[in-house]
Short mmCIF file of C-alpha atoms and ligand atoms in Angstrom, two decimals:
data_model
loop_
_atom_site.label_atom_id
_atom_site.label_comp_id
_atom_site.label_asym_id
_atom_site.label_seq_id
_atom_site.Cartn_x
_atom_site.Cartn_y
_atom_site.Cartn_z
CA MET A 1 -76.03 25.10 -32.23
CA ARG A 2 -73.72 24.29 -29.32
CA ILE A 3 -71.73 26.75 -27.25
CA ILE A 4 -69.08 25.33 -24.97
CA ASP A 5 -66.75 26.82 -22.37
CA ARG A 6 -64.01 25.01 -20.52
CA GLN A 7 -64.70 26.94 -17.29
CA GLN A 8 -66.45 24.83 -14.66
CA GLU A 9 -68.27 27.92 -13.38
CA PHE A 10 -68.99 31.15 -15.20
CA THR A 11 -66.48 33.79 -14.19
CA THR A 12 -67.47 36.50 -11.73
CA ALA A 13 -64.57 38.74 -12.87
CA SER A 14 -65.71 42.29 -13.59
CA ARG A 15 -63.14 42.80 -16.42
CA ALA A 16 -64.65 45.19 -19.03
CA LYS A 17 -66.59 47.17 -16.45
CA ALA A 18 -65.88 50.48 -18.20
CA GLY A 19 -67.68 49.73 -20.22
CA VAL A 20 -70.24 49.08 -22.87
CA GLN A 21 -69.94 51.58 -25.72
CA PRO A 22 -73.00 53.24 -27.33
CA ARG A 23 -72.85 51.05 -30.46
CA THR A 24 -72.87 47.91 -28.35
CA LEU A 25 -75.85 49.29 -26.41
CA GLU A 26 -77.64 49.49 -29.76
CA VAL A 27 -76.81 45.82 -30.34
CA PHE A 28 -78.22 44.98 -26.90
CA ASP A 29 -81.34 47.00 -27.80
CA ASP A 30 -81.64 44.84 -30.92
CA PHE A 31 -81.37 41.70 -28.74
CA GLY A 32 -84.19 43.01 -26.51
CA VAL A 33 -82.04 43.10 -23.36
CA ILE A 34 -81.28 46.81 -23.16
CA ASP A 35 -83.49 47.52 -20.13
CA ARG A 36 -81.82 44.82 -18.08
CA MET A 37 -78.38 46.04 -19.17
CA LEU A 38 -79.06 49.64 -18.24
CA LYS A 39 -80.45 48.54 -14.88
CA ALA A 40 -77.38 46.46 -14.10
CA GLY A 41 -74.96 49.38 -14.45
CA THR A 42 -74.69 53.14 -14.47
CA GLN A 43 -74.19 55.68 -17.26
CA ARG A 44 -72.88 58.37 -14.96
CA LEU A 45 -69.58 57.82 -13.23
CA PRO A 46 -67.33 60.70 -12.15
CA PHE A 47 -63.63 60.10 -12.85
CA ARG A 48 -61.89 61.52 -9.75
CA ARG A 49 -58.14 62.13 -10.20
CA LEU A 50 -55.95 62.34 -7.12
CA LEU A 51 -52.38 62.92 -6.10
CA LEU A 52 -51.90 61.09 -2.80
CA ASP A 53 -54.99 62.10 -0.80
CA GLN A 54 -55.65 65.32 -2.72
CA VAL A 55 -58.35 65.45 -5.40
CA ILE A 56 -56.95 67.34 -8.38
CA SER A 57 -59.81 67.06 -10.84
CA GLU A 58 -63.15 65.45 -11.46
CA VAL A 59 -64.90 64.91 -14.79
CA VAL A 60 -67.93 62.93 -15.88
CA PRO A 61 -67.20 61.55 -19.35
CA TYR A 62 -69.99 61.92 -21.92
CA GLU A 63 -71.96 64.14 -19.49
CA ASP A 64 -73.06 66.40 -22.35
CA LYS A 65 -74.00 63.53 -24.69
CA GLU A 66 -77.78 63.67 -24.62
CA PRO A 67 -79.67 61.08 -26.68
CA ARG A 68 -80.32 62.25 -30.26
CA PRO A 69 -83.05 61.16 -32.69
CA ASP A 70 -80.46 59.18 -34.67
CA ALA A 71 -78.65 57.75 -31.62
CA PRO A 72 -80.57 56.94 -28.44
CA TYR A 73 -77.44 55.80 -26.56
CA ARG A 74 -74.54 58.22 -26.49
CA ARG A 75 -73.05 57.47 -23.08
CA MET A 76 -71.02 54.48 -22.04
CA LEU A 77 -72.54 51.99 -19.61
CA TYR A 78 -70.37 51.00 -16.66
CA VAL A 79 -71.37 47.44 -15.88
CA ARG A 80 -69.52 44.31 -14.81
CA GLN A 81 -68.64 42.07 -17.75
CA ASN A 82 -69.87 38.99 -15.88
CA ASP A 83 -73.28 40.69 -15.50
CA VAL A 84 -73.34 41.48 -19.23
CA GLU A 85 -72.52 37.85 -20.00
CA GLN A 86 -75.30 36.59 -17.70
CA ILE A 87 -77.86 38.95 -19.23
CA LEU A 88 -76.92 37.67 -22.68
CA ARG A 89 -76.98 34.02 -21.56
CA ASP A 90 -80.53 34.26 -20.18
CA PRO A 91 -82.42 34.74 -23.48
CA LEU A 92 -80.06 32.26 -25.11
CA GLY A 93 -81.12 29.71 -22.49
CA GLU A 94 -84.78 30.58 -23.05
CA SER A 95 -84.28 29.86 -26.74
CA GLY A 96 -83.03 26.39 -25.81
CA CYS A 97 -79.27 26.89 -26.04
CA GLU A 98 -77.37 26.60 -22.76
CA VAL A 99 -73.66 27.36 -22.61
CA GLU A 100 -72.09 23.99 -21.75
CA ARG A 101 -69.63 24.48 -18.91
CA GLY A 102 -66.61 22.36 -18.14
CA THR A 103 -66.34 21.37 -21.80
CA THR A 104 -63.01 21.87 -23.56
CA LEU A 105 -62.26 21.81 -27.26
CA THR A 106 -59.15 19.65 -27.52
CA GLY A 107 -58.85 19.20 -31.28
CA PHE A 108 -60.61 19.43 -34.61
CA THR A 109 -60.39 18.45 -38.24
CA GLN A 110 -62.24 19.82 -41.21
CA THR A 111 -63.07 18.91 -44.77
CA ASP A 112 -64.93 20.87 -47.42
CA ALA A 113 -68.20 19.55 -45.95
CA SER A 114 -67.89 19.80 -42.17
CA VAL A 115 -65.82 20.26 -39.04
CA VAL A 116 -65.32 17.47 -36.53
CA ALA A 117 -64.59 18.84 -33.07
CA LYS A 118 -63.18 16.80 -30.21
CA LEU A 119 -64.62 17.81 -26.84
CA GLU A 120 -63.64 16.78 -23.30
CA GLY A 121 -66.58 17.31 -20.98
CA PRO A 122 -68.27 16.01 -17.85
CA ALA A 123 -69.46 12.95 -19.80
CA GLY A 124 -66.00 12.19 -21.20
CA THR A 125 -64.66 12.58 -24.73
CA GLU A 126 -67.01 13.30 -27.58
CA GLU A 127 -66.65 13.95 -31.31
CA VAL A 128 -69.15 16.39 -32.78
CA GLU A 129 -69.66 17.02 -36.48
CA VAL A 130 -70.81 20.53 -37.31
CA GLU A 131 -71.12 22.65 -40.44
CA TYR A 132 -69.09 25.54 -39.05
CA MET A 133 -67.13 26.29 -35.90
CA VAL A 134 -66.32 29.71 -34.42
CA GLY A 135 -63.45 30.08 -31.96
CA CYS A 136 -64.31 32.82 -29.48
CA ASP A 137 -61.71 31.42 -27.13
CA GLY A 138 -59.80 34.50 -26.09
CA GLY A 139 -56.36 35.99 -26.71
CA ALA A 140 -54.55 32.66 -26.28
CA SER A 141 -57.01 31.06 -28.72
CA PHE A 142 -56.47 27.34 -29.19
CA VAL A 143 -58.50 27.51 -32.40
CA ARG A 144 -56.38 30.29 -33.91
CA LYS A 145 -53.15 28.50 -33.05
CA ARG A 146 -54.32 25.17 -34.43
CA LEU A 147 -55.34 26.85 -37.66
CA GLY A 148 -51.85 28.33 -37.90
CA ILE A 149 -53.25 31.86 -38.17
CA LYS A 150 -50.55 34.37 -37.31
CA PHE A 151 -51.17 36.75 -34.40
CA GLN A 152 -49.06 39.64 -35.50
CA GLY A 153 -47.89 42.45 -33.23
CA ALA A 154 -45.95 42.76 -30.02
CA THR A 155 -46.12 41.88 -26.34
CA ASP A 156 -44.35 44.08 -23.80
CA GLU A 157 -43.21 42.00 -20.81
CA SER A 158 -41.50 44.94 -19.10
CA GLN A 159 -44.64 46.53 -17.66
CA LYS A 160 -47.39 44.64 -15.88
CA MET A 161 -50.52 45.60 -14.11
CA TYR A 162 -52.40 43.82 -11.34
CA VAL A 163 -56.15 43.70 -11.78
CA GLY A 164 -58.80 42.28 -9.51
CA ASP A 165 -62.12 42.57 -7.72
CA VAL A 166 -61.90 43.41 -4.02
CA GLU A 167 -63.87 45.07 -1.26
CA VAL A 168 -62.65 48.53 -0.29
CA GLU A 169 -62.95 50.34 3.01
CA GLY A 170 -62.09 54.02 3.32
CA LEU A 171 -63.60 55.50 0.15
CA PRO A 172 -67.19 56.46 -0.69
CA ASP A 173 -68.36 54.53 -3.79
CA ASP A 174 -69.41 57.64 -5.70
CA ALA A 175 -66.60 57.88 -8.26
CA TRP A 176 -63.85 56.04 -10.10
CA TYR A 177 -60.70 57.01 -8.14
CA GLN A 178 -57.63 57.39 -10.31
CA TRP A 179 -54.02 58.02 -9.34
CA TYR A 180 -51.51 58.55 -12.14
CA ASP A 181 -48.38 59.17 -10.12
CA LEU A 182 -45.28 59.22 -12.27
CA GLN A 183 -43.11 58.29 -9.26
CA ARG A 184 -45.32 55.99 -7.19
CA GLY A 185 -47.29 54.26 -9.96
CA LEU A 186 -50.78 53.87 -11.39
CA LEU A 187 -53.77 53.00 -9.23
CA LEU A 188 -57.42 52.86 -10.32
CA LEU A 189 -60.24 51.94 -7.94
CA CYS A 190 -63.67 51.66 -9.53
CA PRO A 191 -66.87 50.82 -7.59
CA LEU A 192 -68.94 48.16 -9.32
CA SER A 193 -72.66 48.80 -9.70
CA GLY A 194 -74.91 46.48 -7.79
CA SER A 195 -72.22 44.93 -5.59
CA ARG A 196 -69.92 45.69 -2.66
CA GLU A 197 -66.93 45.07 -4.88
CA TRP A 198 -64.56 47.43 -6.63
CA GLN A 199 -62.32 46.72 -9.57
CA ILE A 200 -58.70 47.56 -8.87
CA GLN A 201 -55.95 48.14 -11.42
CA ALA A 202 -52.46 48.87 -10.08
CA SER A 203 -49.04 48.95 -11.70
CA ALA A 204 -46.97 45.99 -10.56
CA SER A 205 -43.38 46.43 -9.34
CA PRO A 206 -40.80 43.76 -10.05
CA GLY A 207 -38.95 42.27 -7.04
CA PRO A 208 -35.16 42.68 -6.55
CA ASP A 209 -34.68 39.70 -8.90
CA GLY A 210 -36.55 41.59 -11.65
CA VAL A 211 -39.45 39.13 -11.47
CA PHE A 212 -43.02 40.39 -10.98
CA PRO A 213 -44.57 38.70 -7.93
CA PRO A 214 -47.88 36.99 -8.65
CA PRO A 215 -51.00 39.05 -7.94
CA SER A 216 -52.11 38.85 -4.32
CA LEU A 217 -54.15 40.88 -1.86
CA GLU A 218 -50.88 41.86 -0.14
CA ALA A 219 -49.34 43.11 -3.42
CA LEU A 220 -52.48 45.13 -4.17
CA GLN A 221 -52.63 46.56 -0.63
CA ALA A 222 -48.95 47.55 -0.92
CA ALA A 223 -49.73 49.37 -4.19
CA VAL A 224 -52.69 51.17 -2.58
CA ASP A 225 -50.56 52.24 0.42
CA ARG A 226 -47.69 53.38 -1.80
CA VAL A 227 -49.71 55.29 -4.39
CA SER A 228 -52.60 56.74 -2.36
CA GLY A 229 -50.96 57.25 1.03
CA MET A 230 -54.52 57.01 2.38
CA ASP A 231 -56.08 54.73 4.92
CA ILE A 232 -57.75 52.45 2.39
CA LYS A 233 -58.18 48.77 3.27
CA LEU A 234 -58.72 46.05 0.70
CA SER A 235 -60.30 42.70 1.52
CA ASN A 236 -62.15 39.66 0.13
CA PRO A 237 -60.62 39.38 -3.34
CA THR A 238 -62.81 37.36 -5.69
CA TRP A 239 -60.61 37.76 -8.78
CA LEU A 240 -56.89 38.50 -9.03
CA SER A 241 -54.97 38.63 -12.27
CA VAL A 242 -52.05 40.29 -13.98
CA THR A 243 -52.03 41.88 -17.42
CA LYS A 244 -49.34 43.03 -19.80
CA LYS A 245 -49.41 45.21 -22.88
CA ASN A 246 -50.35 43.03 -25.80
CA VAL A 247 -51.04 44.55 -29.21
CA ARG A 248 -51.76 41.85 -31.74
CA MET A 249 -54.21 40.86 -34.42
CA ALA A 250 -54.85 37.79 -36.50
CA ASP A 251 -53.84 37.95 -40.15
CA SER A 252 -56.98 36.02 -41.07
CA LEU A 253 -60.37 35.40 -39.45
CA ARG A 254 -61.17 32.21 -41.27
CA SER A 255 -59.69 28.97 -42.43
CA GLY A 256 -62.15 26.90 -44.37
CA ARG A 257 -65.17 26.25 -42.14
CA VAL A 258 -63.58 27.54 -38.96
CA LEU A 259 -63.71 31.21 -37.99
CA ILE A 260 -62.39 33.24 -35.08
CA ALA A 261 -63.85 36.30 -33.35
CA GLY A 262 -63.29 38.53 -30.31
CA ASP A 263 -59.99 38.47 -28.41
CA ALA A 264 -59.05 35.38 -30.42
CA ALA A 265 -58.72 37.81 -33.35
CA HIS A 266 -57.43 41.00 -31.69
CA VAL A 267 -55.93 42.12 -28.38
CA HIS A 268 -54.83 45.63 -27.38
CA PRO A 269 -54.67 47.99 -24.38
CA PHE A 270 -57.86 48.65 -22.36
CA ALA A 271 -57.56 52.39 -23.12
CA GLY A 272 -60.63 53.46 -25.08
CA ALA A 273 -62.64 50.50 -23.71
CA LEU A 274 -62.88 48.63 -27.01
CA GLY A 275 -62.02 44.94 -26.49
CA ALA A 276 -65.28 43.32 -25.48
CA ASN A 277 -67.22 45.85 -27.56
CA THR A 278 -65.35 44.89 -30.71
CA GLY A 279 -65.86 41.20 -29.90
CA VAL A 280 -69.62 41.67 -29.54
CA GLN A 281 -69.71 43.35 -32.91
CA ASP A 282 -67.60 40.67 -34.57
CA ALA A 283 -70.20 38.16 -33.44
CA TYR A 284 -73.08 40.42 -34.50
CA ASN A 285 -71.57 40.70 -37.99
CA LEU A 286 -71.02 36.96 -38.26
CA GLY A 287 -74.24 35.66 -36.64
CA TRP A 288 -76.71 36.66 -39.34
CA LYS A 289 -74.38 35.50 -42.10
CA LEU A 290 -74.00 32.06 -40.54
CA ALA A 291 -77.78 31.85 -40.12
CA ARG A 292 -78.28 32.74 -43.78
CA VAL A 293 -75.80 30.14 -44.93
CA ILE A 294 -76.85 27.30 -42.59
CA ARG A 295 -80.60 27.92 -42.43
CA ASP A 296 -81.50 29.87 -45.56
CA GLY A 297 -79.22 28.17 -48.05
CA ALA A 298 -77.03 31.16 -48.94
CA ASP A 299 -73.73 30.32 -50.53
CA GLN A 300 -70.89 30.01 -48.03
CA SER A 301 -69.06 32.81 -49.85
CA LEU A 302 -71.25 35.15 -47.75
CA LEU A 303 -68.96 34.19 -44.88
CA TYR A 304 -65.96 35.63 -46.73
CA THR A 305 -67.45 39.04 -46.05
CA PHE A 306 -66.93 38.50 -42.30
CA GLN A 307 -63.21 38.90 -42.76
CA GLU A 308 -63.62 41.50 -45.50
CA GLU A 309 -65.62 43.67 -43.09
CA ARG A 310 -64.14 42.88 -39.68
CA LEU A 311 -60.40 42.68 -40.35
CA PRO A 312 -60.24 46.44 -41.11
CA ILE A 313 -62.19 47.04 -37.89
CA ALA A 314 -59.66 44.95 -35.96
CA GLU A 315 -56.90 47.16 -37.41
CA TRP A 316 -58.90 50.24 -36.46
CA THR A 317 -59.35 48.89 -32.93
CA LEU A 318 -55.62 48.38 -32.41
CA ARG A 319 -54.84 51.83 -33.82
CA THR A 320 -57.55 53.55 -31.82
CA SER A 321 -56.73 51.91 -28.49
CA LEU A 322 -53.05 52.83 -28.96
CA SER A 323 -54.02 56.39 -29.80
CA SER A 324 -56.28 56.47 -26.69
CA ALA A 325 -53.38 55.16 -24.58
CA ASP A 326 -51.14 57.92 -26.02
CA LYS A 327 -53.74 60.59 -25.27
CA ILE A 328 -54.00 59.37 -21.68
CA ALA A 329 -50.20 59.25 -21.30
CA GLN A 330 -49.81 62.80 -22.65
CA ALA A 331 -52.54 64.09 -20.32
CA VAL A 332 -50.94 62.35 -17.35
CA ILE A 333 -47.48 63.76 -18.16
CA GLY A 334 -48.97 67.21 -18.73
CA GLY A 335 -51.16 66.91 -15.62
CA THR A 336 -54.27 67.66 -17.66
CA GLY A 337 -56.32 64.50 -17.16
CA GLY A 338 -56.49 60.72 -17.15
CA ALA A 339 -58.59 57.84 -18.53
CA GLU A 340 -61.33 60.15 -19.84
CA LYS A 341 -58.89 61.44 -22.49
CA GLY A 342 -58.98 58.01 -24.11
CA LEU A 343 -62.76 58.14 -24.57
CA THR A 344 -63.48 60.00 -27.76
CA GLU A 345 -66.21 60.42 -30.35
CA GLU A 346 -64.49 57.57 -32.21
CA THR A 347 -64.42 55.09 -29.34
CA ASN A 348 -68.22 55.12 -29.01
CA GLN A 349 -68.05 53.11 -32.30
CA LEU A 350 -71.17 54.73 -33.79
CA GLY A 351 -69.14 55.98 -36.75
CA LEU A 352 -67.69 52.62 -37.79
CA ASN A 353 -68.84 51.51 -41.22
CA TYR A 354 -68.45 48.90 -43.94
CA ARG A 355 -68.48 51.32 -46.86
CA ASP A 356 -65.75 49.41 -48.70
CA SER A 357 -67.47 46.03 -48.37
CA SER A 358 -68.72 44.08 -51.36
CA LEU A 359 -72.06 43.94 -49.47
CA SER A 360 -72.42 47.75 -49.61
CA TRP A 361 -74.23 48.91 -52.75
CA ASN A 362 -74.93 52.57 -53.53
CA ARG A 363 -77.41 52.52 -56.42
CA ALA A 364 -79.21 55.87 -56.10
CA ALA A 365 -78.09 58.80 -58.23
CA GLY A 366 -75.78 60.78 -56.00
CA ALA A 367 -75.61 58.01 -53.38
CA GLY A 368 -72.09 57.65 -52.15
CA GLU A 369 -71.58 61.36 -52.44
CA ALA A 370 -71.82 64.00 -49.79
CA SER A 371 -75.32 63.94 -48.36
CA GLY A 372 -77.24 61.21 -46.62
CA VAL A 373 -76.60 57.82 -45.16
CA ARG A 374 -74.55 55.60 -47.47
CA ALA A 375 -74.38 51.87 -47.99
CA GLY A 376 -72.13 50.39 -45.32
CA ASP A 377 -73.08 53.01 -42.73
CA ARG A 378 -74.75 52.19 -39.44
CA ALA A 379 -78.50 52.65 -40.02
CA PRO A 380 -79.51 55.56 -37.77
CA ASP A 381 -82.51 55.52 -35.50
CA SER A 382 -85.41 57.96 -35.99
CA PRO A 383 -88.69 58.66 -34.24
CA LEU A 384 -91.68 57.45 -36.29
CA PRO A 385 -95.05 59.16 -36.69
CA ASP A 386 -96.83 56.49 -34.57
CA GLY A 387 -94.58 57.18 -31.57
CA THR A 388 -92.32 54.15 -32.09
CA ARG A 389 -88.75 54.31 -33.39
CA LEU A 390 -86.93 52.83 -36.33
CA PHE A 391 -84.89 50.72 -33.91
CA ASP A 392 -88.19 49.08 -32.88
CA VAL A 393 -88.67 48.09 -36.51
CA PHE A 394 -85.10 46.82 -36.91
CA ARG A 395 -85.22 44.78 -33.68
CA GLY A 396 -84.83 41.08 -34.46
CA PRO A 397 -82.95 38.96 -36.99
CA HIS A 398 -84.76 40.17 -40.15
CA THR A 399 -83.63 42.44 -42.98
CA THR A 400 -85.62 45.68 -43.27
CA LEU A 401 -86.56 47.57 -46.43
CA LEU A 402 -87.28 51.23 -45.76
CA GLY A 403 -89.19 53.23 -48.35
CA LEU A 404 -88.28 56.76 -47.38
CA GLY A 405 -90.68 59.16 -49.09
CA ALA A 406 -94.12 58.85 -50.69
CA ASP A 407 -92.72 57.89 -54.11
CA CYS A 408 -91.36 54.59 -52.82
CA ARG A 409 -94.78 52.94 -52.60
CA GLU A 410 -94.72 51.10 -55.93
CA ALA A 411 -91.17 49.84 -55.52
CA VAL A 412 -91.87 48.56 -52.00
CA ALA A 413 -95.01 46.79 -53.28
CA HIS A 414 -92.93 45.24 -56.08
CA VAL A 415 -90.44 43.84 -53.54
CA GLN A 416 -93.28 42.64 -51.29
CA SER A 417 -94.81 40.73 -54.18
CA ALA A 418 -91.64 38.65 -54.41
CA ALA A 419 -92.47 37.31 -50.89
CA VAL A 420 -88.87 37.28 -49.74
CA THR A 421 -88.53 35.42 -46.43
CA GLY A 422 -87.04 37.29 -43.49
CA LEU A 423 -87.76 40.72 -44.98
CA ARG A 424 -89.79 43.38 -43.23
CA THR A 425 -90.84 46.51 -45.10
CA LEU A 426 -91.70 49.96 -43.82
CA GLU A 427 -92.83 52.98 -45.78
CA ILE A 428 -92.39 56.42 -44.25
CA ALA A 429 -94.15 59.10 -46.27
CA GLU A 430 -91.98 61.87 -44.89
CA ARG A 431 -88.26 61.20 -45.24
CA PRO A 432 -86.66 61.02 -41.75
CA GLU A 433 -84.21 63.85 -41.16
CA THR A 434 -81.68 61.45 -39.64
CA TYR A 435 -81.12 59.87 -43.08
CA GLY A 436 -80.36 63.20 -44.73
CA TYR A 437 -81.82 62.43 -48.19
CA THR A 438 -83.08 65.08 -50.54
CA GLU A 439 -84.83 62.52 -52.81
CA ASP A 440 -87.13 59.61 -52.01
CA THR A 441 -84.89 56.63 -51.35
CA LEU A 442 -85.01 52.90 -50.71
CA VAL A 443 -82.73 51.71 -47.93
CA LEU A 444 -82.11 48.06 -47.15
CA VAL A 445 -80.95 47.50 -43.59
CA ARG A 446 -79.10 44.28 -42.75
CA PRO A 447 -79.98 42.26 -39.65
CA ASP A 448 -76.94 43.78 -37.89
CA GLY A 449 -78.23 47.32 -38.40
CA TYR A 450 -75.90 48.36 -41.24
CA VAL A 451 -77.16 49.69 -44.54
CA GLY A 452 -76.62 47.17 -47.33
CA LEU A 453 -78.24 49.05 -50.20
CA VAL A 454 -79.22 52.62 -51.02
CA ALA A 455 -81.35 52.90 -54.18
CA ALA A 456 -83.63 55.37 -55.89
CA GLY A 457 -87.18 55.40 -54.55
CA ASP A 458 -88.57 53.67 -57.65
CA ASP A 459 -85.87 51.02 -58.00
CA GLY A 460 -87.43 47.90 -56.49
CA ALA A 461 -85.36 45.86 -58.96
CA ALA A 462 -82.16 46.99 -57.23
CA VAL A 463 -83.53 45.66 -53.93
CA LEU A 464 -84.36 42.28 -55.42
CA ALA A 465 -80.96 42.12 -57.10
CA TYR A 466 -79.28 42.89 -53.79
CA LEU A 467 -81.29 40.23 -51.94
CA ASP A 468 -80.34 37.74 -54.67
CA PHE A 469 -76.72 38.74 -54.26
CA LEU A 470 -76.87 37.97 -50.52
CA GLN A 471 -77.67 34.36 -51.47
CA THR A 472 -74.67 34.06 -53.80
CA PRO A 473 -72.27 36.92 -53.19
CA GLN A 474 -69.08 37.13 -55.16
CA ALA A 475 -67.17 38.46 -52.20
CA PRO A 476 -63.40 38.47 -52.40
CA GLN A 477 -62.23 35.20 -50.91
CA THR A 478 -59.91 36.36 -48.22
CA GLY A 479 -58.88 34.08 -45.40
CA ARG A 480 -57.24 30.72 -45.67
CA ALA A 481 -58.85 28.82 -48.50
CA ALA A 482 -58.39 25.31 -47.21
CA VAL A 483 -61.90 24.32 -48.18
CA ALA A 484 -61.90 25.99 -51.56
CA ALA A 485 -58.78 24.01 -52.39
CA GLY A 486 -60.51 20.85 -51.18
CA GLU A 487 -57.66 20.29 -48.80
CA GLU A 488 -58.26 18.56 -45.49
CA VAL A 489 -57.01 20.59 -42.55
CA SER A 490 -56.12 18.28 -39.72
CA THR A 491 -55.28 19.29 -36.23
CA PRO A 492 -53.72 16.93 -33.76
C1 FAD B 501 -59.16 44.70 -16.32
C2 FAD B 501 -59.80 44.64 -17.68
C3 FAD B 501 -60.53 45.73 -18.12
C4 FAD B 501 -61.11 45.71 -19.38
N1 FAD B 501 -61.86 46.79 -19.78
C5 FAD B 501 -62.53 46.74 -20.95
C6 FAD B 501 -63.45 47.77 -21.30
O1 FAD B 501 -63.65 48.72 -20.54
N2 FAD B 501 -64.13 47.66 -22.46
C7 FAD B 501 -63.95 46.60 -23.30
O2 FAD B 501 -64.61 46.56 -24.35
N3 FAD B 501 -63.08 45.60 -23.01
C8 FAD B 501 -62.38 45.64 -21.85
N4 FAD B 501 -61.56 44.60 -21.49
C9 FAD B 501 -61.32 43.50 -22.47
C10 FAD B 501 -62.41 42.43 -22.44
O3 FAD B 501 -62.53 41.88 -21.16
C11 FAD B 501 -62.07 41.36 -23.47
O4 FAD B 501 -61.88 41.99 -24.71
C12 FAD B 501 -63.19 40.32 -23.58
O5 FAD B 501 -63.33 39.57 -22.40
C13 FAD B 501 -62.90 39.34 -24.72
O6 FAD B 501 -63.98 38.45 -24.82
P1 FAD B 501 -63.82 37.08 -25.59
O7 FAD B 501 -65.12 36.36 -25.39
O8 FAD B 501 -63.32 37.31 -26.97
O9 FAD B 501 -62.65 36.29 -24.84
P2 FAD B 501 -62.58 35.78 -23.27
O10 FAD B 501 -63.37 36.74 -22.46
O11 FAD B 501 -61.16 35.60 -23.04
O12 FAD B 501 -63.39 34.43 -23.33
C14 FAD B 501 -62.83 33.29 -23.93
C15 FAD B 501 -63.56 32.08 -23.36
O13 FAD B 501 -63.14 30.93 -24.08
C16 FAD B 501 -62.99 29.86 -23.17
N5 FAD B 501 -62.02 28.90 -23.76
C17 FAD B 501 -60.73 29.12 -24.09
N6 FAD B 501 -60.19 28.03 -24.64
C18 FAD B 501 -61.16 27.09 -24.68
C19 FAD B 501 -61.21 25.74 -25.15
N7 FAD B 501 -60.16 25.13 -25.71
N8 FAD B 501 -62.37 25.05 -25.01
C20 FAD B 501 -63.46 25.64 -24.46
N9 FAD B 501 -63.47 26.92 -24.00
C21 FAD B 501 -62.32 27.63 -24.13
C22 FAD B 501 -62.50 30.51 -21.89
O14 FAD B 501 -62.81 29.69 -20.76
C23 FAD B 501 -63.25 31.83 -21.89
O15 FAD B 501 -64.45 31.76 -21.18
C24 FAD B 501 -60.95 44.59 -20.24
C25 FAD B 501 -60.22 43.48 -19.79
C26 FAD B 501 -59.67 43.49 -18.52
C27 FAD B 501 -58.88 42.28 -18.06
#
C-alpha cells in the first residue's frame, strides 16, 4: 500500500478542532490510539457567548453525557486536526507505511485489471500499477474530477469567513469565545489544547469594490476590534485561510477500480462538526472491504457496498449540517444560543446505521422488529464478566461472532469447526442488556463495528452462509461501471 500527499510538509492547521465526535472516538479506540487522542485534546470546553465585552451566556455542550455501558464515549473531543492526523500516522509508520510527502498524483488510467497512477515526486516522475486507488484528495478532488463524477449542490460566493491559527493576548484560554453580532459580524476564538495557539473564525467583509480581501493578520485583527470591542491582540499566524459555504456531494463514490472518500465525496458547513468525522468513517467502511478483496480473495463486488452504504450517509451529512446551521442561525436571531445548538444527539453519529444495506441480514425470528440491535446497527459496547469490554474484543481488523446466551454454544462450535480465517468468537452466557434481546442470539460484527448478521442462537448455518456471502456478495452495482463494461477509462 502507498499513501501519497502533495504537501511538502504535513499541515499544522488546526481545522476540525471541534471536534472528534463520539462515533469517531470509537473508531480511534478500535485503532488502539484512543488514549493518545484523549490526551491531546479536551472533552470539556465551555462555549462563552458575548456581545461586545459582555458575557451573555455560557454552556458546556454534552456536559450531562456520562459514559454508558453501550457507549463509552458520549462527549466530543476538542483536538487539533493536525494532531489527530499525526497520531494516526504514527502506528501507520510503525506498520511500515509512511505517508509520502511532496508526491502529487498527476494522472491515471485504469483497465478491468488495474490502475496505473502517474506520480510526480522528489525522485521525478513515476508510474505505479496498483489494484485499486482511493482518492482522499479533498473538496477540489483531482481524482473525482478526472473520473467525471458530478459534485452536485451549490457554492455561495456571497459570504466568506476567514479562518486561521494565531496567538491571542487579552483573553484567558478557558473557553471558546463566540460573538454572533448581527450588525458587526461573527467572531469565534477557540483555544487549542496543548499549544499557545487559538483558532479564529471571523466573517469577512468585502472591500468597496465588492471583493473580499485575502486573509491576513490585519484583516483578522480588524474583525476582532470591530466585533469584540475589546483589547485583544492577535499575533504569529501559522495558518490563514478563507472559506465559503459549499454544500455538495458526489453522485458516485466509485468508477471501476478507483474510489473516492472524505471531502472528495462530500462538503458542507462546519456546523455540527461532521466533515472530518464522516471522512474517517468512509475510510473505516472501505478499509476492511479493500483488505478482504485484495488480501483474502473476496469478489470485488464487495466494494460496491461502499457506495451502497456511504452515499446515503453523505446525503445525511449534508442534510444534518444544514439543519445544524439553521438551528444555530435561529438561536442567534432569537438570542438563545450559538454553536452548541448545532450539536445534537444525531451529530454524535452513534445512531447512524446500514440497515438497508445488502450486507445487513436479519435472520432471527423477530429480528428487524422492535426490540434489540438489528443488522446494520452499530454494535454497542458492553461490560463483560471478566472486567473487559466488548470493544476490547472487537478491537482489530477481524470479524467477531458473538454467541449471546447459553444456547448459542453448539452453533458457535459449528462455526469454529469451519476454521474461518479472520474470525474471532465470543460466547457470553448471560445476554448483555445493551443488545436488548429476549432470546439467545448470534450476532456477527463486521471489522468496522457494525452488525452484519443477527440470527437465532442455534443457527450456525446462517453465520457460515453470511461469511460465504462476504466473499461473493451480490450487492447492487452502483457507481460507474467502467470495469464491468470492460471499458478502459483514460485520464490525460
Ligand atoms: C475551520 C474549519 C473547521 C472545521 N471543523 C470541523 C469539525 O469541527 N469537525 C469536522 O468533522 N470537520 C471539520 N472541518 C472539516 C474538515 O477539516 C474536513 O472535512 C477534513 O479535513 C477533510 O479531510 P480529507 O482528508 O477528506 O481532505 P483534506 O483534509 O482536504 O485532505 C486532502 C489531502 O489531499 C492532498 N492532495 C490533494 N490533491 C492531491 C494530489 N493530486 N496528489 C497528492 N495529494 C493531493 C492534499 O494535499 C491534502 O493533504 C473543519 C474545516 C475547517 C477549515
